[in-house]
PDB file with one MODEL, atoms N, CA, C and O in Angstrom:
MODEL        1
ATOM      1  N   MET A   1       0.842  -1.178   0.000  1.00  0.00           N
ATOM      2  CA  MET A   1       0.000   0.000   0.000  1.00  0.00           C
ATOM      3  C   MET A   1       0.889   1.245   0.000  1.00  0.00           C
ATOM      4  O   MET A   1       1.741   1.401   0.875  1.00  0.00           O
ATOM      5  N   SER A   2       0.694   2.112  -0.963  1.00  0.00           N
ATOM      6  CA  SER A   2       1.497   3.330  -1.028  1.00  0.00           C
ATOM      7  C   SER A   2       0.765   4.469  -0.328  1.00  0.00           C
ATOM      8  O   SER A   2      -0.453   4.615  -0.438  1.00  0.00           O
ATOM      9  N   GLU A   3       1.546   5.273   0.397  1.00  0.00           N
ATOM     10  CA  GLU A   3       0.969   6.396   1.115  1.00  0.00           C
ATOM     11  C   GLU A   3       0.878   7.600   0.192  1.00  0.00           C
ATOM     12  O   GLU A   3       1.768   7.845  -0.623  1.00  0.00           O
ATOM     13  N   LYS A   4      -0.203   8.341   0.330  1.00  0.00           N
ATOM     14  CA  LYS A   4      -0.348   9.587  -0.403  1.00  0.00           C
ATOM     15  C   LYS A   4       0.478  10.657   0.280  1.00  0.00           C
ATOM     16  O   LYS A   4       0.429  10.800   1.502  1.00  0.00           O
ATOM     17  N   ILE A   5       1.236  11.408  -0.500  1.00  0.00           N
ATOM     18  CA  ILE A   5       2.014  12.522   0.025  1.00  0.00           C
ATOM     19  C   ILE A   5       1.412  13.799  -0.557  1.00  0.00           C
ATOM     20  O   ILE A   5       1.156  13.879  -1.758  1.00  0.00           O
ATOM     21  N   ALA A   6       1.193  14.780   0.286  1.00  0.00           N
ATOM     22  CA  ALA A   6       0.595  16.039  -0.144  1.00  0.00           C
ATOM     23  C   ALA A   6       1.387  17.210   0.417  1.00  0.00           C
ATOM     24  O   ALA A   6       2.233  17.042   1.296  1.00  0.00           O
ATOM     25  N   ARG A   7       1.103  18.387  -0.099  1.00  0.00           N
ATOM     26  CA  ARG A   7       1.708  19.624   0.386  1.00  0.00           C
ATOM     27  C   ARG A   7       0.613  20.495   0.999  1.00  0.00           C
ATOM     28  O   ARG A   7      -0.561  20.391   0.644  1.00  0.00           O
ATOM     29  N   LYS A   8       1.025  21.346   1.916  1.00  0.00           N
ATOM     30  CA  LYS A   8       0.114  22.372   2.420  1.00  0.00           C
ATOM     31  C   LYS A   8       0.301  23.571   1.502  1.00  0.00           C
ATOM     32  O   LYS A   8       1.406  24.101   1.383  1.00  0.00           O
ATOM     33  N   GLU A   9      -0.777  23.999   0.853  1.00  0.00           N
ATOM     34  CA  GLU A   9      -0.708  25.113  -0.081  1.00  0.00           C
ATOM     35  C   GLU A   9      -1.458  26.313   0.491  1.00  0.00           C
ATOM     36  O   GLU A   9      -2.549  26.167   1.041  1.00  0.00           O
ATOM     37  N   LYS A  10      -0.877  27.474   0.361  1.00  0.00           N
ATOM     38  CA  LYS A  10      -1.537  28.708   0.781  1.00  0.00           C
ATOM     39  C   LYS A  10      -2.230  29.275  -0.454  1.00  0.00           C
ATOM     40  O   LYS A  10      -1.577  29.524  -1.467  1.00  0.00           O
ATOM     41  N   VAL A  11      -3.536  29.481  -0.383  1.00  0.00           N
ATOM     42  CA  VAL A  11      -4.298  29.981  -1.523  1.00  0.00           C
ATOM     43  C   VAL A  11      -5.283  31.057  -1.076  1.00  0.00           C
ATOM     44  O   VAL A  11      -5.625  31.164   0.102  1.00  0.00           O
ATOM     45  N   CYS A  12      -5.723  31.839  -2.035  1.00  0.00           N
ATOM     46  CA  CYS A  12      -6.726  32.870  -1.778  1.00  0.00           C
ATOM     47  C   CYS A  12      -8.102  32.218  -1.730  1.00  0.00           C
ATOM     48  O   CYS A  12      -8.360  31.238  -2.428  1.00  0.00           O
ATOM     49  N   GLN A  13      -8.983  32.772  -0.896  1.00  0.00           N
ATOM     50  CA  GLN A  13     -10.344  32.259  -0.795  1.00  0.00           C
ATOM     51  C   GLN A  13     -11.174  32.605  -2.025  1.00  0.00           C
ATOM     52  O   GLN A  13     -12.163  31.932  -2.314  1.00  0.00           O
ATOM     53  N   GLU A  14     -10.783  33.643  -2.747  1.00  0.00           N
ATOM     54  CA  GLU A  14     -11.529  34.081  -3.931  1.00  0.00           C
ATOM     55  C   GLU A  14     -11.126  33.245  -5.145  1.00  0.00           C
ATOM     56  O   GLU A  14      -9.949  33.176  -5.497  1.00  0.00           O
ATOM     57  N   GLU A  15     -12.098  32.620  -5.770  1.00  0.00           N
ATOM     58  CA  GLU A  15     -11.807  31.806  -6.953  1.00  0.00           C
ATOM     59  C   GLU A  15     -11.331  32.658  -8.123  1.00  0.00           C
ATOM     60  O   GLU A  15     -10.608  32.174  -8.993  1.00  0.00           O
ATOM     61  N   ALA A  16     -11.732  33.915  -8.145  1.00  0.00           N
ATOM     62  CA  ALA A  16     -11.336  34.814  -9.235  1.00  0.00           C
ATOM     63  C   ALA A  16      -9.827  35.052  -9.249  1.00  0.00           C
ATOM     64  O   ALA A  16      -9.270  35.391 -10.293  1.00  0.00           O
ATOM     65  N   CYS A  17      -9.168  34.884  -8.126  1.00  0.00           N
ATOM     66  CA  CYS A  17      -7.721  35.101  -8.045  1.00  0.00           C
ATOM     67  C   CYS A  17      -6.916  33.887  -8.521  1.00  0.00           C
ATOM     68  O   CYS A  17      -5.706  33.998  -8.719  1.00  0.00           O
ATOM     69  N   ALA A  18      -7.547  32.761  -8.702  1.00  0.00           N
ATOM     70  CA  ALA A  18      -6.831  31.537  -9.084  1.00  0.00           C
ATOM     71  C   ALA A  18      -6.015  31.737 -10.360  1.00  0.00           C
ATOM     72  O   ALA A  18      -4.878  31.273 -10.448  1.00  0.00           O
ATOM     73  N   GLU A  19      -6.583  32.417 -11.336  1.00  0.00           N
ATOM     74  CA  GLU A  19      -5.870  32.648 -12.595  1.00  0.00           C
ATOM     75  C   GLU A  19      -4.634  33.519 -12.373  1.00  0.00           C
ATOM     76  O   GLU A  19      -3.583  33.276 -12.967  1.00  0.00           O
ATOM     77  N   ASN A  20      -4.762  34.528 -11.523  1.00  0.00           N
ATOM     78  CA  ASN A  20      -3.607  35.394 -11.212  1.00  0.00           C
ATOM     79  C   ASN A  20      -2.492  34.596 -10.557  1.00  0.00           C
ATOM     80  O   ASN A  20      -1.319  34.778 -10.883  1.00  0.00           O
ATOM     81  N   TRP A  21      -2.856  33.708  -9.631  1.00  0.00           N
ATOM     82  CA  TRP A  21      -1.857  32.892  -8.945  1.00  0.00           C
ATOM     83  C   TRP A  21      -1.180  31.922  -9.904  1.00  0.00           C
ATOM     84  O   TRP A  21       0.023  31.685  -9.794  1.00  0.00           O
ATOM     85  N   GLU A  22      -1.933  31.360 -10.841  1.00  0.00           N
ATOM     86  CA  GLU A  22      -1.342  30.432 -11.810  1.00  0.00           C
ATOM     87  C   GLU A  22      -0.321  31.137 -12.683  1.00  0.00           C
ATOM     88  O   GLU A  22       0.686  30.540 -13.062  1.00  0.00           O
ATOM     89  N   GLN A  23      -0.567  32.394 -13.006  1.00  0.00           N
ATOM     90  CA  GLN A  23       0.349  33.158 -13.857  1.00  0.00           C
ATOM     91  C   GLN A  23       1.644  33.535 -13.139  1.00  0.00           C
ATOM     92  O   GLN A  23       2.646  33.837 -13.788  1.00  0.00           O
ATOM     93  N   LEU A  24       1.630  33.519 -11.802  1.00  0.00           N
ATOM     94  CA  LEU A  24       2.834  33.864 -11.050  1.00  0.00           C
ATOM     95  C   LEU A  24       3.969  32.874 -11.260  1.00  0.00           C
ATOM     96  O   LEU A  24       5.138  33.258 -11.284  1.00  0.00           O
ATOM     97  N   GLY A  25       3.628  31.612 -11.412  1.00  0.00           N
ATOM     98  CA  GLY A  25       4.652  30.582 -11.501  1.00  0.00           C
ATOM     99  C   GLY A  25       4.994  30.053 -10.120  1.00  0.00           C
ATOM    100  O   GLY A  25       4.679  30.684  -9.111  1.00  0.00           O
ATOM    101  N   GLU A  26       5.635  28.902 -10.077  1.00  0.00           N
ATOM    102  CA  GLU A  26       5.916  28.228  -8.809  1.00  0.00           C
ATOM    103  C   GLU A  26       6.880  28.999  -7.918  1.00  0.00           C
ATOM    104  O   GLU A  26       6.711  29.009  -6.699  1.00  0.00           O
ATOM    105  N   ASP A  27       7.892  29.646  -8.500  1.00  0.00           N
ATOM    106  CA  ASP A  27       8.863  30.392  -7.693  1.00  0.00           C
ATOM    107  C   ASP A  27       8.198  31.513  -6.912  1.00  0.00           C
ATOM    108  O   ASP A  27       8.397  31.646  -5.704  1.00  0.00           O
ATOM    109  N   TRP A  28       7.406  32.317  -7.609  1.00  0.00           N
ATOM    110  CA  TRP A  28       6.756  33.440  -6.938  1.00  0.00           C
ATOM    111  C   TRP A  28       5.666  32.962  -5.986  1.00  0.00           C
ATOM    112  O   TRP A  28       5.484  33.546  -4.917  1.00  0.00           O
ATOM    113  N   ALA A  29       4.953  31.927  -6.350  1.00  0.00           N
ATOM    114  CA  ALA A  29       3.922  31.392  -5.459  1.00  0.00           C
ATOM    115  C   ALA A  29       4.546  30.908  -4.151  1.00  0.00           C
ATOM    116  O   ALA A  29       3.968  31.094  -3.080  1.00  0.00           O
ATOM    117  N   ALA A  30       5.721  30.290  -4.235  1.00  0.00           N
ATOM    118  CA  ALA A  30       6.414  29.824  -3.029  1.00  0.00           C
ATOM    119  C   ALA A  30       6.841  31.009  -2.166  1.00  0.00           C
ATOM    120  O   ALA A  30       6.761  30.944  -0.939  1.00  0.00           O
ATOM    121  N   LYS A  31       7.294  32.094  -2.801  1.00  0.00           N
ATOM    122  CA  LYS A  31       7.700  33.279  -2.048  1.00  0.00           C
ATOM    123  C   LYS A  31       6.506  33.949  -1.366  1.00  0.00           C
ATOM    124  O   LYS A  31       6.657  34.568  -0.312  1.00  0.00           O
ATOM    125  N   CYS A  32       5.333  33.826  -1.963  1.00  0.00           N
ATOM    126  CA  CYS A  32       4.122  34.449  -1.417  1.00  0.00           C
ATOM    127  C   CYS A  32       3.414  33.555  -0.403  1.00  0.00           C
ATOM    128  O   CYS A  32       2.398  33.961   0.162  1.00  0.00           O
ATOM    129  N   ALA A  33       3.916  32.368  -0.164  1.00  0.00           N
ATOM    130  CA  ALA A  33       3.257  31.409   0.722  1.00  0.00           C
ATOM    131  C   ALA A  33       3.143  31.902   2.161  1.00  0.00           C
ATOM    132  O   ALA A  33       2.270  31.447   2.900  1.00  0.00           O
ATOM    133  N   SER A  34       3.999  32.811   2.561  1.00  0.00           N
ATOM    134  CA  SER A  34       3.937  33.303   3.940  1.00  0.00           C
ATOM    135  C   SER A  34       2.956  34.471   4.098  1.00  0.00           C
ATOM    136  O   SER A  34       2.740  34.949   5.212  1.00  0.00           O
ATOM    137  N   PHE A  35       2.365  34.929   2.994  1.00  0.00           N
ATOM    138  CA  PHE A  35       1.425  36.046   3.054  1.00  0.00           C
ATOM    139  C   PHE A  35       0.175  35.660   3.837  1.00  0.00           C
ATOM    140  O   PHE A  35      -0.292  34.525   3.746  1.00  0.00           O
ATOM    141  N   VAL A  36      -0.355  36.581   4.586  1.00  0.00           N
ATOM    142  CA  VAL A  36      -1.612  36.378   5.305  1.00  0.00           C
ATOM    143  C   VAL A  36      -2.777  36.819   4.419  1.00  0.00           C
ATOM    144  O   VAL A  36      -3.860  36.237   4.468  1.00  0.00           O
ATOM    145  N   PHE A  37      -2.543  37.849   3.612  1.00  0.00           N
ATOM    146  CA  PHE A  37      -3.580  38.377   2.730  1.00  0.00           C
ATOM    147  C   PHE A  37      -3.140  38.284   1.274  1.00  0.00           C
ATOM    148  O   PHE A  37      -1.955  38.405   0.962  1.00  0.00           O
ATOM    149  N   CYS A  38      -4.099  38.068   0.398  1.00  0.00           N
ATOM    150  CA  CYS A  38      -3.837  37.941  -1.042  1.00  0.00           C
ATOM    151  C   CYS A  38      -3.340  39.271  -1.599  1.00  0.00           C
ATOM    152  O   CYS A  38      -3.959  40.303  -1.337  1.00  0.00           O
ATOM    153  N   PRO A  39      -2.241  39.284  -2.361  1.00  0.00           N
ATOM    154  CA  PRO A  39      -1.737  40.535  -2.928  1.00  0.00           C
ATOM    155  C   PRO A  39      -2.611  41.072  -4.063  1.00  0.00           C
ATOM    156  O   PRO A  39      -2.448  42.221  -4.474  1.00  0.00           O
ATOM    157  N   PHE A  40      -3.534  40.258  -4.572  1.00  0.00           N
ATOM    158  CA  PHE A  40      -4.392  40.686  -5.669  1.00  0.00           C
ATOM    159  C   PHE A  40      -5.705  41.296  -5.192  1.00  0.00           C
ATOM    160  O   PHE A  40      -6.159  42.295  -5.750  1.00  0.00           O
ATOM    161  N   CYS A  41      -6.324  40.705  -4.159  1.00  0.00           N
ATOM    162  CA  CYS A  41      -7.648  41.177  -3.726  1.00  0.00           C
ATOM    163  C   CYS A  41      -7.712  41.550  -2.255  1.00  0.00           C
ATOM    164  O   CYS A  41      -8.728  42.079  -1.804  1.00  0.00           O
ATOM    165  N   ALA A  42      -6.653  41.289  -1.492  1.00  0.00           N
ATOM    166  CA  ALA A  42      -6.542  41.618  -0.068  1.00  0.00           C
ATOM    167  C   ALA A  42      -7.429  40.757   0.829  1.00  0.00           C
ATOM    168  O   ALA A  42      -7.585  41.077   2.007  1.00  0.00           O
ATOM    169  N   ASN A  43      -8.014  39.675   0.310  1.00  0.00           N
ATOM    170  CA  ASN A  43      -8.744  38.734   1.169  1.00  0.00           C
ATOM    171  C   ASN A  43      -7.762  37.836   1.898  1.00  0.00           C
ATOM    172  O   ASN A  43      -6.615  37.680   1.479  1.00  0.00           O
ATOM    173  N   GLU A  44      -8.220  37.252   2.984  1.00  0.00           N
ATOM    174  CA  GLU A  44      -7.359  36.377   3.770  1.00  0.00           C
ATOM    175  C   GLU A  44      -7.051  35.085   3.008  1.00  0.00           C
ATOM    176  O   GLU A  44      -7.920  34.494   2.367  1.00  0.00           O
ATOM    177  N   MET A  45      -5.795  34.670   3.100  1.00  0.00           N
ATOM    178  CA  MET A  45      -5.363  33.422   2.457  1.00  0.00           C
ATOM    179  C   MET A  45      -5.708  32.251   3.376  1.00  0.00           C
ATOM    180  O   MET A  45      -5.770  32.413   4.595  1.00  0.00           O
ATOM    181  N   ILE A  46      -5.935  31.065   2.788  1.00  0.00           N
ATOM    182  CA  ILE A  46      -6.190  29.850   3.559  1.00  0.00           C
ATOM    183  C   ILE A  46      -5.149  28.810   3.199  1.00  0.00           C
ATOM    184  O   ILE A  46      -4.506  28.902   2.154  1.00  0.00           O
ATOM    185  N   THR A  47      -4.981  27.823   4.059  1.00  0.00           N
ATOM    186  CA  THR A  47      -4.081  26.703   3.789  1.00  0.00           C
ATOM    187  C   THR A  47      -4.941  25.520   3.400  1.00  0.00           C
ATOM    188  O   THR A  47      -5.931  25.217   4.066  1.00  0.00           O
ATOM    189  N   ARG A  48      -4.563  24.847   2.315  1.00  0.00           N
ATOM    190  CA  ARG A  48      -5.339  23.693   1.875  1.00  0.00           C
ATOM    191  C   ARG A  48      -4.414  22.533   1.525  1.00  0.00           C
ATOM    192  O   ARG A  48      -3.213  22.707   1.318  1.00  0.00           O
ATOM    193  N   CYS A  49      -5.007  21.349   1.464  1.00  0.00           N
ATOM    194  CA  CYS A  49      -4.298  20.124   1.098  1.00  0.00           C
ATOM    195  C   CYS A  49      -4.168  20.065  -0.424  1.00  0.00           C
ATOM    196  O   CYS A  49      -5.150  20.279  -1.135  1.00  0.00           O
ATOM    197  N   SER A  50      -2.976  19.780  -0.925  1.00  0.00           N
ATOM    198  CA  SER A  50      -2.775  19.703  -2.375  1.00  0.00           C
ATOM    199  C   SER A  50      -3.418  18.456  -2.981  1.00  0.00           C
ATOM    200  O   SER A  50      -3.684  18.418  -4.182  1.00  0.00           O
ATOM    201  N   ALA A  51      -3.669  17.438  -2.156  1.00  0.00           N
ATOM    202  CA  ALA A  51      -4.251  16.195  -2.682  1.00  0.00           C
ATOM    203  C   ALA A  51      -5.759  16.305  -2.879  1.00  0.00           C
ATOM    204  O   ALA A  51      -6.280  15.883  -3.911  1.00  0.00           O
ATOM    205  N   CYS A  52      -6.467  16.871  -1.898  1.00  0.00           N
ATOM    206  CA  CYS A  52      -7.932  16.904  -1.988  1.00  0.00           C
ATOM    207  C   CYS A  52      -8.504  18.309  -2.114  1.00  0.00           C
ATOM    208  O   CYS A  52      -9.673  18.467  -2.465  1.00  0.00           O
ATOM    209  N   GLY A  53      -7.699  19.334  -1.834  1.00  0.00           N
ATOM    210  CA  GLY A  53      -8.157  20.708  -1.976  1.00  0.00           C
ATOM    211  C   GLY A  53      -8.956  21.250  -0.801  1.00  0.00           C
ATOM    212  O   GLY A  53      -9.423  22.388  -0.849  1.00  0.00           O
ATOM    213  N   GLU A  54      -9.122  20.461   0.247  1.00  0.00           N
ATOM    214  CA  GLU A  54      -9.884  20.918   1.414  1.00  0.00           C
ATOM    215  C   GLU A  54      -9.033  21.827   2.302  1.00  0.00           C
ATOM    216  O   GLU A  54      -7.815  21.668   2.391  1.00  0.00           O
ATOM    217  N   ALA A  55      -9.693  22.779   2.954  1.00  0.00           N
ATOM    218  CA  ALA A  55      -9.012  23.729   3.836  1.00  0.00           C
ATOM    219  C   ALA A  55      -8.507  23.025   5.094  1.00  0.00           C
ATOM    220  O   ALA A  55      -9.197  22.193   5.682  1.00  0.00           O
ATOM    221  N   ILE A  56      -7.292  23.381   5.486  1.00  0.00           N
ATOM    222  CA  ILE A  56      -6.660  22.858   6.696  1.00  0.00           C
ATOM    223  C   ILE A  56      -6.613  24.014   7.694  1.00  0.00           C
ATOM    224  O   ILE A  56      -5.982  25.037   7.430  1.00  0.00           O
ATOM    225  N   HIS A  57      -7.272  23.854   8.826  1.00  0.00           N
ATOM    226  CA  HIS A  57      -7.373  24.958   9.777  1.00  0.00           C
ATOM    227  C   HIS A  57      -6.225  24.979  10.779  1.00  0.00           C
ATOM    228  O   HIS A  57      -6.009  25.995  11.439  1.00  0.00           O
ATOM    229  N   ASP A  58      -5.494  23.893  10.905  1.00  0.00           N
ATOM    230  CA  ASP A  58      -4.344  23.838  11.818  1.00  0.00           C
ATOM    231  C   ASP A  58      -3.128  23.443  10.998  1.00  0.00           C
ATOM    232  O   ASP A  58      -3.016  22.297  10.565  1.00  0.00           O
ATOM    233  N   ILE A  59      -2.213  24.386  10.781  1.00  0.00           N
ATOM    234  CA  ILE A  59      -1.056  24.088   9.927  1.00  0.00           C
ATOM    235  C   ILE A  59      -0.077  23.130  10.576  1.00  0.00           C
ATOM    236  O   ILE A  59       0.892  22.717   9.938  1.00  0.00           O
ATOM    237  N   GLY A  60      -0.308  22.767  11.830  1.00  0.00           N
ATOM    238  CA  GLY A  60       0.554  21.811  12.519  1.00  0.00           C
ATOM    239  C   GLY A  60       0.216  20.364  12.210  1.00  0.00           C
ATOM    240  O   GLY A  60       0.943  19.459  12.620  1.00  0.00           O
ATOM    241  N   PHE A  61      -0.883  20.128  11.489  1.00  0.00           N
ATOM    242  CA  PHE A  61      -1.275  18.755  11.153  1.00  0.00           C
ATOM    243  C   PHE A  61      -0.198  18.069  10.323  1.00  0.00           C
ATOM    244  O   PHE A  61       0.392  18.681   9.433  1.00  0.00           O
ATOM    245  N   LYS A  62       0.054  16.809  10.614  1.00  0.00           N
ATOM    246  CA  LYS A  62       1.000  16.010   9.836  1.00  0.00           C
ATOM    247  C   LYS A  62       0.276  15.220   8.744  1.00  0.00           C
ATOM    248  O   LYS A  62       0.898  14.781   7.777  1.00  0.00           O
ATOM    249  N   PHE A  63      -1.038  15.039   8.899  1.00  0.00           N
ATOM    250  CA  PHE A  63      -1.871  14.342   7.926  1.00  0.00           C
ATOM    251  C   PHE A  63      -3.110  15.180   7.641  1.00  0.00           C
ATOM    252  O   PHE A  63      -3.571  15.920   8.509  1.00  0.00           O
ATOM    253  N   CYS A  64      -3.649  15.069   6.434  1.00  0.00           N
ATOM    254  CA  CYS A  64      -4.885  15.772   6.085  1.00  0.00           C
ATOM    255  C   CYS A  64      -6.055  15.097   6.798  1.00  0.00           C
ATOM    256  O   CYS A  64      -6.216  13.881   6.693  1.00  0.00           O
ATOM    257  N   PRO A  65      -6.874  15.860   7.520  1.00  0.00           N
ATOM    258  CA  PRO A  65      -8.010  15.254   8.209  1.00  0.00           C
ATOM    259  C   PRO A  65      -9.114  14.818   7.259  1.00  0.00           C
ATOM    260  O   PRO A  65     -10.013  14.077   7.656  1.00  0.00           O
ATOM    261  N   TRP A  66      -9.058  15.267   6.005  1.00  0.00           N
ATOM    262  CA  TRP A  66     -10.106  14.945   5.035  1.00  0.00           C
ATOM    263  C   TRP A  66      -9.781  13.715   4.203  1.00  0.00           C
ATOM    264  O   TRP A  66     -10.635  12.847   4.024  1.00  0.00           O
ATOM    265  N   CYS A  67      -8.539  13.627   3.684  1.00  0.00           N
ATOM    266  CA  CYS A  67      -8.211  12.507   2.790  1.00  0.00           C
ATOM    267  C   CYS A  67      -7.150  11.570   3.369  1.00  0.00           C
ATOM    268  O   CYS A  67      -6.909  10.497   2.817  1.00  0.00           O
ATOM    269  N   GLY A  68      -6.513  11.964   4.477  1.00  0.00           N
ATOM    270  CA  GLY A  68      -5.528  11.107   5.121  1.00  0.00           C
ATOM    271  C   GLY A  68      -4.126  11.181   4.540  1.00  0.00           C
ATOM    272  O   GLY A  68      -3.235  10.459   4.987  1.00  0.00           O
ATOM    273  N   ALA A  69      -3.912  12.048   3.544  1.00  0.00           N
ATOM    274  CA  ALA A  69      -2.583  12.163   2.939  1.00  0.00           C
ATOM    275  C   ALA A  69      -1.589  12.726   3.953  1.00  0.00           C
ATOM    276  O   ALA A  69      -1.927  13.604   4.748  1.00  0.00           O
ATOM    277  N   GLN A  70      -0.362  12.211   3.915  1.00  0.00           N
ATOM    278  CA  GLN A  70       0.698  12.719   4.786  1.00  0.00           C
ATOM    279  C   GLN A  70       1.303  13.961   4.150  1.00  0.00           C
ATOM    280  O   GLN A  70       1.583  13.976   2.951  1.00  0.00           O
ATOM    281  N   PHE A  71       1.506  15.002   4.950  1.00  0.00           N
ATOM    282  CA  PHE A  71       2.102  16.227   4.432  1.00  0.00           C
ATOM    283  C   PHE A  71       3.611  16.124   4.395  1.00  0.00           C
ATOM    284  O   PHE A  71       4.227  15.520   5.273  1.00  0.00           O
ATOM    285  N   GLU A  72       4.212  16.727   3.352  1.00  0.00           N
ATOM    286  CA  GLU A  72       5.669  16.784   3.236  1.00  0.00           C
ATOM    287  C   GLU A  72       6.227  17.549   4.422  1.00  0.00           C
ATOM    288  O   GLU A  72       5.560  18.422   4.978  1.00  0.00           O
ATOM    289  N   GLN A  73       7.450  17.220   4.807  1.00  0.00           N
ATOM    290  CA  GLN A  73       8.099  17.922   5.932  1.00  0.00           C
ATOM    291  C   GLN A  73       8.716  19.200   5.477  1.00  0.00           C
ATOM    292  O   GLN A  73       9.304  19.923   6.282  1.00  0.00           O
TER     293      GLN A  73
ENDMDL
END
């Protein structure tokens, strides 16, 4: 049985900003990961699981409470 590995991703709550974030590229998105507010719309950023896309409310979790994927260290 192989374990699912996922990342904690910081994303904007507004779906309209998704296109702006995709255009940034991985380097800039990684640099913006520590932001509390979205640089495009100023809404609060959330942390989500890269495997299932569900919001993670405690960034200290080692596993996703929704899909069970283990987060990268």
